[in-house]
XYZ file of C-alpha atoms in Angstrom:
684
model
C -11.835 221.780 -63.701
C -10.358 218.674 -65.322
C -7.463 219.604 -67.656
C -7.766 219.038 -71.375
C -5.997 215.915 -72.607
C -3.960 216.644 -75.750
C -2.718 213.726 -77.826
C -0.291 213.513 -80.746
C -1.519 212.836 -84.266
C 1.385 212.108 -86.595
C -0.949 210.524 -89.146
C -4.703 210.249 -89.863
C -4.678 206.788 -88.269
C -3.067 208.149 -85.071
C -5.592 210.993 -84.997
C -8.531 208.601 -85.059
C -6.880 206.465 -82.429
C -6.375 209.464 -80.178
C -9.936 210.740 -80.399
C -11.516 207.278 -80.133
C -9.368 206.697 -77.026
C -10.573 209.783 -75.192
C -8.394 212.722 -76.252
C -10.011 216.124 -75.861
C -7.729 217.611 -78.502
C -5.013 216.575 -80.949
C -1.995 218.362 -82.354
C -0.758 217.629 -85.831
C 1.576 218.783 -88.577
C 0.479 219.843 -92.017
C 2.768 221.125 -94.708
C 6.476 221.742 -94.391
C 6.531 223.957 -91.310
C 6.334 221.832 -88.178
C 8.745 220.364 -85.651
C 8.114 216.734 -86.612
C 8.734 216.862 -90.323
C 9.736 213.202 -90.198
C 6.231 212.116 -89.213
C 3.818 211.084 -91.945
C 1.683 214.155 -91.205
C -1.334 215.084 -93.371
C -2.081 215.841 -96.993
C -4.258 218.880 -97.770
C -7.374 216.742 -98.156
C -6.590 214.718 -95.058
C -6.047 217.849 -93.010
C -9.420 219.368 -93.991
C -11.190 216.067 -93.252
C -9.370 215.711 -89.942
C -10.486 219.120 -88.653
C -14.144 218.459 -89.528
C -14.038 214.860 -88.198
C -12.618 215.986 -84.858
C -15.029 218.880 -84.437
C -18.020 216.608 -85.001
C -16.710 214.467 -82.156
C -16.034 217.370 -79.847
C -12.247 217.264 -80.133
C -10.170 220.344 -80.834
C -7.368 220.468 -83.421
C -4.101 222.374 -82.964
C -1.780 222.932 -85.907
C 1.972 222.915 -85.296
C 3.834 225.663 -87.192
C 6.550 225.546 -84.570
C 9.871 225.863 -86.401
C 12.194 228.709 -87.255
C 11.379 230.222 -90.637
C 13.400 232.141 -93.175
C 12.170 235.308 -94.824
C 11.329 233.375 -97.972
C 9.282 230.830 -96.029
C 7.157 233.274 -94.035
C 4.608 234.004 -96.800
C 3.920 230.310 -97.319
C 3.631 229.758 -93.590
C 1.121 232.638 -93.376
C -0.906 231.101 -96.179
C -0.872 227.729 -94.418
C -2.216 229.429 -91.303
C -4.882 231.283 -93.341
C -6.069 228.015 -94.810
C -6.055 226.304 -91.448
C -8.032 229.198 -89.918
C -10.618 229.020 -92.681
C -10.996 225.284 -92.063
C -11.615 225.999 -88.373
C -8.426 224.821 -86.741
C -8.656 225.738 -83.054
C -5.148 227.104 -82.503
C -1.655 227.261 -84.025
C 1.538 226.470 -82.101
C 4.371 228.854 -82.924
C 8.076 229.127 -82.102
C 9.290 231.842 -84.475
C 8.901 235.468 -83.247
C 8.485 236.708 -86.771
C 5.655 234.289 -87.560
C 4.053 234.999 -84.196
C 3.936 238.739 -84.904
C 2.786 238.175 -88.454
C -0.130 235.903 -87.439
C -1.128 238.221 -84.636
C -1.680 241.034 -87.154
C -2.862 239.134 -90.234
C -5.173 236.670 -88.429
C -6.162 238.488 -85.254
C -8.911 236.019 -84.292
C -6.819 232.880 -84.685
C -5.724 231.559 -81.244
C -1.929 231.180 -80.903
C -0.081 228.893 -78.517
C 3.555 229.360 -77.498
C 5.398 226.176 -78.377
C 7.801 224.671 -75.886
C 10.416 225.618 -78.494
C 10.057 229.199 -77.211
C 11.944 228.087 -74.088
C 9.529 229.466 -71.496
C 10.208 228.414 -67.904
C 9.420 231.514 -65.827
C 6.338 233.533 -64.974
C 7.930 236.541 -66.670
C 8.375 234.754 -69.972
C 4.847 233.352 -69.848
C 3.315 236.718 -68.997
C 5.371 238.448 -71.680
C 4.063 236.236 -74.502
C 0.527 236.334 -73.025
C 0.601 240.154 -73.126
C 1.490 239.934 -76.817
C -1.717 237.967 -77.482
C -0.771 234.319 -76.872
C -3.655 232.314 -75.387
C -1.659 229.329 -74.128
C 1.923 228.713 -73.079
C 3.587 225.303 -73.284
C 6.121 225.391 -70.452
C 9.530 223.682 -70.582
C 9.638 219.993 -69.684
C 12.289 220.777 -67.072
C 9.843 222.767 -64.901
C 9.188 221.376 -61.448
C 5.820 221.330 -59.683
C 6.852 224.519 -57.877
C 7.935 226.207 -61.117
C 4.697 225.211 -62.865
C 2.499 226.272 -59.943
C 4.182 229.700 -59.921
C 3.607 230.161 -63.620
C -0.043 229.032 -63.335
C -0.557 231.503 -60.491
C 0.931 234.491 -62.301
C 0.185 233.992 -66.021
C -3.180 235.095 -67.436
C -2.827 232.687 -70.349
C -3.537 228.981 -70.132
C -0.656 226.757 -69.177
C 0.071 223.486 -70.959
C 2.535 220.885 -69.677
C 3.927 217.619 -71.080
C 2.862 214.550 -69.129
C 4.191 211.613 -71.139
C 6.803 210.829 -73.756
C 10.355 211.534 -74.845
C 12.597 213.976 -72.957
C 15.372 215.897 -74.697
C 18.515 216.446 -72.682
C 18.707 220.001 -73.974
C 16.102 222.690 -73.318
C 13.719 222.743 -76.288
C 14.534 225.516 -78.719
C 18.150 225.762 -77.511
C 19.659 222.662 -79.125
C 22.054 223.032 -82.085
C 23.775 219.659 -81.765
C 21.978 217.923 -84.637
C 22.354 221.032 -86.816
C 26.065 221.549 -86.273
C 27.074 217.895 -86.369
C 24.877 216.722 -89.247
C 23.142 219.728 -90.770
C 19.682 218.618 -89.555
C 18.203 221.294 -87.329
C 15.989 220.508 -84.388
C 14.758 224.076 -84.635
C 13.628 223.262 -88.158
C 11.909 219.941 -87.354
C 14.749 217.699 -88.595
C 16.493 216.537 -85.409
C 18.639 213.431 -85.931
C 18.694 212.716 -82.176
C 22.466 212.654 -81.591
C 21.663 212.707 -77.860
C 20.652 209.016 -78.070
C 24.163 207.956 -79.210
C 26.940 206.582 -76.934
C 29.497 209.009 -75.447
C 32.120 209.092 -72.759
C 32.973 211.882 -70.335
C 36.559 212.968 -69.719
C 38.043 210.113 -71.696
C 35.977 207.351 -70.156
C 34.775 204.451 -72.278
C 32.453 205.693 -75.012
C 29.737 203.154 -74.276
C 27.492 205.196 -72.022
C 24.587 207.410 -73.021
C 24.998 210.483 -70.805
C 22.708 212.594 -73.053
C 19.807 210.127 -73.285
C 16.991 210.539 -70.772
C 14.227 208.123 -69.927
C 10.784 208.997 -71.155
C 8.643 211.116 -68.900
C 5.598 209.628 -67.162
C 3.517 211.943 -65.029
C 0.583 209.577 -64.502
C 0.944 209.853 -60.688
C 0.685 213.646 -60.727
C -2.385 214.484 -62.833
C -4.499 215.507 -59.848
C -2.023 218.024 -58.491
C -1.435 219.437 -61.952
C -5.152 220.042 -62.332
C -5.392 221.526 -58.832
C -2.675 224.075 -59.504
C -4.350 225.235 -62.708
C -2.590 223.432 -65.554
C -5.148 223.758 -68.343
C -3.829 221.108 -70.715
C -1.860 217.875 -70.332
C 0.151 217.009 -73.406
C 1.300 213.552 -74.575
C 4.427 213.571 -76.751
C 4.668 211.201 -79.721
C 3.886 212.388 -83.283
C 6.496 209.945 -84.535
C 4.803 207.052 -82.733
C 2.350 204.446 -84.070
C -1.444 204.645 -83.801
C -1.271 201.723 -81.311
C 1.004 203.688 -79.025
C -1.200 206.755 -79.234
C -4.316 204.677 -78.462
C -2.795 202.882 -75.491
C -1.311 205.937 -73.809
C -4.266 208.209 -74.471
C -6.724 205.622 -73.216
C -4.949 205.279 -69.884
C -4.478 208.993 -69.285
C -8.102 209.683 -70.240
C -9.348 207.121 -67.705
C -7.043 208.447 -64.979
C -8.403 211.970 -65.489
C -12.009 210.747 -65.701
C -11.763 208.640 -62.570
C -9.460 210.949 -60.592
C -6.939 208.275 -59.673
C -3.394 207.047 -60.186
C -2.528 204.162 -62.544
C -2.786 200.521 -61.595
C 0.158 198.133 -61.904
C -1.353 196.776 -65.115
C -1.701 200.268 -66.571
C 1.889 201.104 -65.708
C 2.978 197.908 -67.482
C 0.914 198.810 -70.536
C 2.546 202.247 -70.702
C 5.988 200.731 -70.473
C 5.256 198.102 -73.137
C 3.925 200.804 -75.449
C 7.340 202.509 -75.351
C 9.977 203.355 -72.797
C 13.698 203.907 -72.449
C 14.835 201.846 -69.468
C 11.572 202.766 -67.749
C 10.185 206.215 -66.951
C 11.086 209.300 -64.890
C 9.220 212.080 -63.128
C 12.389 213.616 -61.666
C 12.062 217.097 -63.141
C 8.561 217.440 -61.684
C 9.906 216.444 -58.280
C 12.691 219.045 -58.569
C 15.302 216.302 -58.904
C 17.904 215.455 -61.497
C 20.811 213.039 -61.742
C 22.052 209.870 -63.402
C 18.917 207.898 -62.412
C 17.122 209.856 -65.136
C 19.298 208.375 -67.874
C 17.895 205.625 -70.076
C 17.956 204.359 -73.623
C 16.344 201.876 -75.953
C 18.731 199.163 -77.219
C 19.469 199.372 -80.913
C 18.212 195.818 -81.374
C 14.943 196.491 -79.551
C 13.136 197.087 -82.835
C 9.925 199.035 -83.143
C 7.723 199.256 -80.113
C 4.841 196.775 -80.327
C 1.322 198.023 -80.902
C -0.338 197.568 -77.522
C -4.002 196.670 -77.582
C -6.098 199.275 -75.847
C -9.775 198.912 -74.962
C -11.452 201.473 -77.180
C -14.189 203.633 -75.848
C -17.703 203.597 -77.283
C -17.798 205.622 -80.484
C -20.631 207.858 -79.234
C -18.836 210.591 -77.292
C -21.121 213.567 -77.938
C -24.360 213.680 -75.868
C -27.408 214.699 -77.885
C -31.047 215.517 -77.022
C -33.928 214.853 -79.390
C -37.293 216.639 -79.495
C -39.710 214.894 -81.839
C -43.219 216.127 -82.869
C -45.532 213.614 -84.564
C -49.012 215.060 -85.070
C -51.841 214.217 -87.442
C -51.905 216.142 -90.708
C -48.428 217.624 -90.378
C -44.929 216.512 -91.391
C -43.093 215.091 -88.395
C -40.332 217.256 -86.938
C -37.136 216.183 -85.218
C -34.828 218.626 -83.443
C -31.363 217.530 -82.348
C -29.398 219.573 -79.816
C -25.923 219.166 -78.379
C -24.392 220.710 -75.281
C -22.436 223.289 -77.273
C -25.391 225.339 -78.412
C -26.004 223.735 -81.781
C -29.630 222.971 -82.663
C -30.957 221.606 -85.967
C -34.449 220.600 -87.105
C -35.403 218.249 -89.950
C -38.766 217.230 -91.324
C -40.147 213.827 -92.325
C -43.393 212.413 -93.689
C -46.732 213.063 -92.077
C -47.880 210.134 -89.901
C -50.685 207.836 -90.977
C -53.632 206.638 -88.949
C -52.725 203.479 -87.070
C -54.333 200.351 -88.555
C -53.225 197.839 -85.915
C -50.857 199.145 -83.245
C -50.458 202.861 -82.666
C -46.999 204.480 -82.188
C -46.175 205.123 -78.519
C -43.775 207.631 -77.013
C -41.691 204.709 -75.696
C -41.422 203.193 -79.185
C -40.409 206.522 -80.680
C -37.799 207.201 -78.008
C -36.325 203.697 -78.416
C -35.953 204.121 -82.144
C -34.440 207.607 -81.912
C -32.014 206.422 -79.210
C -30.320 203.971 -81.560
C -27.293 206.151 -82.334
C -24.756 203.319 -82.455
C -22.093 203.691 -85.114
C -22.284 207.504 -84.935
C -20.265 210.052 -82.919
C -23.347 210.644 -80.770
C -25.026 209.096 -77.785
C -28.656 209.795 -77.039
C -28.979 211.498 -73.672
C -32.688 212.363 -73.667
C -35.720 212.144 -75.934
C -38.739 214.419 -75.604
C -41.825 213.624 -77.691
C -45.006 215.382 -78.702
C -47.152 212.536 -80.096
C -50.750 212.648 -81.225
C -53.080 209.686 -80.539
C -53.787 206.835 -82.956
C -50.867 207.500 -85.325
C -48.378 205.303 -87.116
C -44.865 206.076 -88.449
C -42.664 203.375 -89.904
C -39.369 202.397 -88.308
C -37.651 203.264 -91.598
C -39.087 206.789 -91.454
C -37.962 207.302 -87.883
C -34.478 205.988 -88.702
C -34.205 208.284 -91.701
C -35.338 211.232 -89.551
C -32.706 210.435 -86.938
C -29.987 210.002 -89.548
C -30.816 213.302 -91.272
C -30.878 215.152 -87.938
C -27.506 213.822 -86.910
C -26.003 214.627 -90.302
C -27.309 218.175 -89.996
C -25.956 218.408 -86.452
C -22.574 217.186 -87.685
C -22.571 219.850 -90.415
C -23.315 222.516 -87.811
C -20.636 221.253 -85.420
C -18.004 221.226 -88.153
C -18.858 224.683 -89.508
C -15.694 226.845 -89.238
C -15.981 230.045 -87.224
C -15.932 233.415 -88.941
C -12.528 235.030 -88.418
C -11.036 238.251 -89.647
C -8.275 238.178 -92.235
C -5.962 241.092 -92.941
C -3.012 241.708 -95.201
C 0.439 241.084 -93.838
C 1.637 244.325 -92.274
C 4.539 245.983 -94.127
C 7.909 246.001 -92.507
C 9.042 249.407 -91.254
C 11.276 251.486 -93.534
C 14.375 251.132 -91.383
C 17.870 250.166 -92.449
C 20.396 249.405 -89.731
C 22.855 247.642 -91.987
C 26.513 248.657 -91.808
C 29.248 248.672 -94.419
C 31.494 246.721 -92.062
C 30.810 245.288 -88.619
C 32.449 246.341 -85.366
C 33.939 243.596 -83.243
C 32.507 242.385 -79.947
C 34.036 239.791 -77.635
C 32.533 237.474 -75.031
C 34.454 235.777 -72.218
C 33.635 233.188 -69.565
C 36.273 233.997 -66.942
C 38.123 237.044 -65.611
C 41.559 235.799 -66.757
C 40.481 236.242 -70.378
C 40.010 240.014 -69.828
C 43.648 240.831 -70.572
C 45.278 243.883 -72.031
C 45.922 241.892 -75.171
C 42.224 241.327 -75.661
C 41.225 244.881 -74.796
C 43.968 246.305 -77.053
C 41.895 244.834 -79.864
C 39.491 247.724 -79.054
C 36.213 245.813 -79.315
C 33.013 247.798 -79.361
C 31.478 245.671 -76.615
C 32.730 243.145 -74.064
C 30.188 240.559 -72.928
C 30.762 239.173 -69.399
C 28.553 236.634 -67.562
C 26.447 238.311 -64.878
C 27.482 235.729 -62.288
C 31.168 236.478 -63.003
C 30.561 240.192 -62.506
C 29.156 239.389 -59.085
C 32.566 237.986 -58.068
C 35.046 240.546 -59.428
C 35.986 243.697 -57.463
C 36.497 245.781 -60.600
C 36.746 245.654 -64.383
C 39.768 246.702 -66.526
C 39.446 250.155 -68.018
C 38.497 250.153 -71.696
C 36.705 252.265 -74.263
C 34.461 249.249 -74.959
C 30.970 249.037 -73.499
C 30.652 246.294 -70.867
C 27.489 244.211 -71.229
C 26.341 241.622 -68.699
C 25.222 238.271 -70.153
C 22.128 237.177 -68.246
C 21.802 233.455 -67.392
C 20.162 231.691 -70.333
C 18.219 229.419 -67.945
C 16.911 230.346 -64.505
C 13.702 230.180 -62.475
C 11.344 232.589 -60.719
C 13.047 231.832 -57.411
C 16.405 233.097 -58.825
C 15.168 236.559 -59.801
C 15.924 238.238 -56.471
C 19.563 237.154 -56.753
C 19.729 238.206 -60.415
C 18.480 241.702 -59.513
C 21.126 241.995 -56.796
C 23.790 240.963 -59.295
C 22.495 243.561 -61.737
C 22.940 246.240 -59.071
C 26.538 245.055 -58.588
C 27.124 245.094 -62.374
C 25.846 248.666 -62.568
C 28.232 249.670 -59.802
C 31.085 248.181 -61.847
C 30.229 250.444 -64.782
C 28.239 247.925 -66.855
C 25.693 249.731 -69.050
C 24.337 247.009 -71.362
C 22.623 243.640 -70.970
C 22.641 240.636 -73.313
C 19.222 238.943 -73.246
C 18.833 235.385 -74.502
C 15.288 234.524 -73.369
C 11.852 236.121 -73.570
C 11.644 236.092 -69.755
C 14.605 238.484 -69.541
C 12.553 241.391 -70.879
C 10.176 241.896 -67.925
C 13.053 241.161 -65.539
C 15.105 244.195 -66.702
C 12.593 246.470 -68.419
C 12.631 250.038 -67.079
C 16.043 249.733 -65.490
C 17.787 252.175 -67.829
C 19.888 249.455 -69.451
C 20.868 249.214 -73.094
C 19.338 245.903 -74.200
C 20.971 243.601 -76.753
C 19.642 240.257 -78.002
C 21.680 237.074 -77.757
C 21.692 233.899 -79.887
C 19.264 232.134 -77.516
C 16.446 234.219 -78.991
C 16.777 232.289 -82.287
C 16.431 235.258 -84.682
C 15.881 233.735 -88.124
C 14.114 236.389 -90.198
C 13.478 240.099 -90.655
C 10.102 240.008 -88.888
C 11.759 238.591 -85.797
C 13.980 241.655 -85.788
C 10.877 243.850 -86.037
C 9.217 242.000 -83.160
C 12.277 242.346 -80.928
C 12.732 245.981 -81.887
C 9.257 246.676 -80.499
C 10.361 245.031 -77.270
C 13.180 247.517 -76.840
C 16.255 245.750 -78.156
C 19.024 247.915 -79.616
C 20.670 245.035 -81.471
C 20.199 241.305 -81.929
C 22.480 238.355 -82.546
C 21.289 236.262 -85.488
C 20.916 232.486 -85.426
C 24.146 230.728 -86.400
C 22.007 228.217 -88.343
C 21.458 230.847 -91.056
C 23.464 230.855 -94.293
C 25.473 233.944 -95.255
C 23.065 234.565 -98.130
C 20.101 234.576 -95.774
C 21.854 237.018 -93.444
C 22.814 239.258 -96.351
C 19.240 239.408 -97.670
C 17.662 239.982 -94.259
C 16.203 243.437 -93.674
C 18.340 244.879 -90.883
C 15.524 246.376 -88.829
C 17.886 246.246 -85.869
C 21.657 246.433 -85.807
C 22.488 242.760 -86.413
C 25.275 240.706 -84.846
C 26.701 237.337 -85.832
C 29.167 235.017 -84.123
C 32.220 234.807 -86.376
C 34.634 232.999 -84.030
C 34.400 230.459 -81.249
C 33.007 227.162 -80.068
C 29.316 227.306 -80.849
C 26.947 226.152 -78.066
C 25.317 222.791 -78.832
C 23.149 222.316 -75.761
C 22.205 223.761 -72.407
C 21.015 221.080 -70.000
C 19.160 221.058 -66.712
C 21.231 218.052 -65.672
C 24.884 218.684 -64.846
C 26.525 216.224 -67.215
C 29.755 216.374 -65.200
C 28.045 215.556 -61.925
C 26.078 212.738 -63.536
C 29.130 211.081 -65.016
C 32.244 211.937 -62.970
C 31.157 213.535 -59.739
C 31.300 217.266 -59.088
C 34.451 218.586 -60.713
C 33.036 221.598 -62.507
C 36.058 223.729 -61.568
C 38.274 221.751 -64.007
C 38.138 221.207 -67.753
C 35.610 218.547 -68.735
C 34.754 217.015 -72.077
C 32.148 214.850 -73.753
C 33.819 212.347 -76.117
C 32.070 210.724 -79.085
C 32.931 207.611 -81.040
C 34.915 209.594 -83.656
C 37.303 210.911 -81.042
C 35.829 214.428 -80.999
C 35.894 216.166 -77.602
C 33.068 218.565 -76.770
C 33.918 220.881 -73.874
C 31.411 220.925 -70.988
C 31.118 224.350 -69.364
C 29.288 224.949 -66.074
C 26.210 227.145 -66.453
C 24.132 229.076 -63.892
C 22.129 226.828 -61.579
C 24.541 223.875 -61.765
C 23.583 223.267 -65.372
C 25.846 222.383 -68.298
C 26.510 224.017 -71.648
C 27.948 221.676 -74.280
C 30.293 223.424 -76.769
C 31.213 222.281 -80.247
C 34.392 220.191 -80.545
C 36.008 222.640 -83.020
C 35.864 226.450 -82.997
C 34.279 228.390 -85.779
C 36.990 230.287 -87.674
C 36.366 232.928 -90.357
C 39.264 235.396 -90.033
C 40.621 234.397 -93.438
C 37.202 234.509 -95.129
C 36.022 238.047 -95.957
C 32.418 236.933 -96.719
C 31.058 237.940 -93.330
C 32.312 241.482 -93.733
C 29.804 242.159 -96.550
C 26.539 241.016 -94.966
C 25.390 244.325 -93.544
C 26.201 243.281 -89.980
C 26.670 245.928 -87.317
C 28.601 243.623 -84.969
C 30.792 240.532 -85.328
C 31.373 238.486 -82.141
C 34.460 236.577 -81.106
C 33.153 234.054 -78.578
C 35.860 232.897 -76.178
C 35.128 229.849 -74.002
C 37.983 227.386 -73.451
C 40.746 229.654 -74.798
C 43.621 230.645 -72.556
C 44.175 234.413 -72.163
C 47.087 234.496 -74.623
C 45.002 232.512 -77.130
C 42.232 235.082 -76.921
C 44.681 237.849 -77.722
C 46.154 235.841 -80.642
C 42.710 235.243 -82.139
C 41.903 238.945 -81.856
C 45.063 239.797 -83.783
C 44.258 237.190 -86.415
C 40.804 238.719 -86.985
C 42.297 242.170 -87.197
C 44.876 241.038 -89.758
C 42.935 238.303 -91.614
C 45.232 235.541 -90.381
C 45.016 231.888 -91.396
C 43.611 229.328 -88.905
C 45.741 227.140 -86.698
C 44.667 223.641 -85.657
C 41.251 222.103 -86.221
C 38.366 224.436 -86.957
C 34.943 224.579 -88.644
C 33.237 227.057 -90.966
C 29.984 226.412 -89.149
C 26.671 226.417 -90.982
C 27.084 229.753 -92.775
C 27.840 228.099 -96.119
C 25.989 224.802 -96.044
C 22.990 225.812 -93.960
C 20.587 223.344 -92.375
C 17.626 221.191 -93.373
């Protein structure tokens, strides 16, 4: 089966361009809760008109509600989804666990799609969200053909993959760089794109763009994507012009229709529409490296609108059955291929005075559907002899039938609506949090750190695989699972878990939905990490049902939001350390300076700030903030109802770890440069 082609619609004009150019479906933002809040998007009236207009033309409409939401925003987001469901929107894309659970209960018939912001890149993650009622999963852009094929084979839900448009350097849903540097959160639809700016690596000239990737172009791979079972091919670009949407959609629609690869002229058209130093398909090929890097010069200006040959307006095939018999009003039935059938009546025919009406004449007049969304596929007539019916009467009959058919096609489906389920009567808040610590290397596990008597010690699973033993402590050891991995890594991860258990580790720190099926039933105590993006009370309820015993809250929340959150699970917050800005499939160190991941490495910006680059599982990179979060001298975080407060050690030397622990025990003042994070100012 040919995959669905899904095009972006950042405005009503782009929506019309997408559908007229051959898109099977469009995705759009409406209201305040979508990941492209900088696009023009749609007013209430425009949104209602857009849904009906698309449905008449056989195109589906997906609403993006794919940002993290606070407790105060969830009721409005639910009402937006209710309205969209009543208007007949075909699905809603969601990132937030709390909103997902809320919609699943309150609007049980509304199809939900897992946004790429959910960070799903394994079969386990895809199957987990499918089991919770998700009908489609948008997989990470970093997935290779092998990764995608494996997910398609194993996941009962539909799989959607991006085929064209911008690539973020960071995994979607895991980027905090825009939020922490400028207060504009990518998880809230306000990304300022700091990845497109110049940087240096390890003190090199700050005139390169090591975080800026070329746009993706998968035009050569559509056939194999369809063959492996990808259900939907997605074009990125809700911030782009209608001309861009038309040009790109037109080409991809023709490639799918004709089962071929693009011509040289089509490749040129795609590049002229928009590109950053050309295109890349490296992730799909299982490759990465500096050849993927590209940028658009600051003086390039806006991309030109590229002329695209529009398709004929009539995209919906229709069949007519017309009865013209003496003494009776004429009848015209119009049928489409989706099961809709309407019948309208017209005047009774008159006796022919000169030339009688023939079946050929009647079919020719009914077939004139130009300027409508329909094309006449077949006309069947029942015509009595010696009769006459004016051309105006036939035209009016056809027009009324098509208007009635349009009304039937745009009729919203009947869907159940229920009240929002109440939150459980559970209170896991604490008068004062217990400390936890996380380390990245064995040297940091000193007596000075353990004398601090933390409640938990978080250690990377891959580090546990290398050490012969762990220092004795009253603290619980918890293994931190790799935040990014693939299906092919799961055998090794299970072997490492066996080694961790032998070392006395009893808890696991989970930062991705795919971790749950990987470790479920193993007798572990399960804790949630910051990668799960917990932003509201209902997210805690959702994760509690999945078996978590605690959860780390998003560090993009304000203290007031944390304080007011219902603690349906014991809640943890990071109160010290360099906060993670990005996790990247590309090794930024390898790309820029050759493989030297065993030494300190830094990303340098134009202000002189140095962002440490830490190696991550799978030869990936985690970018840390240039300054550590420091709150030891601020008592605010002690009164938020938290159960745990984490000191996150990354680049600190062992003696520095011990000093910071003492400072947090005693309320000591900061030394050197530091940040208060987002807990006071919050994010847009």
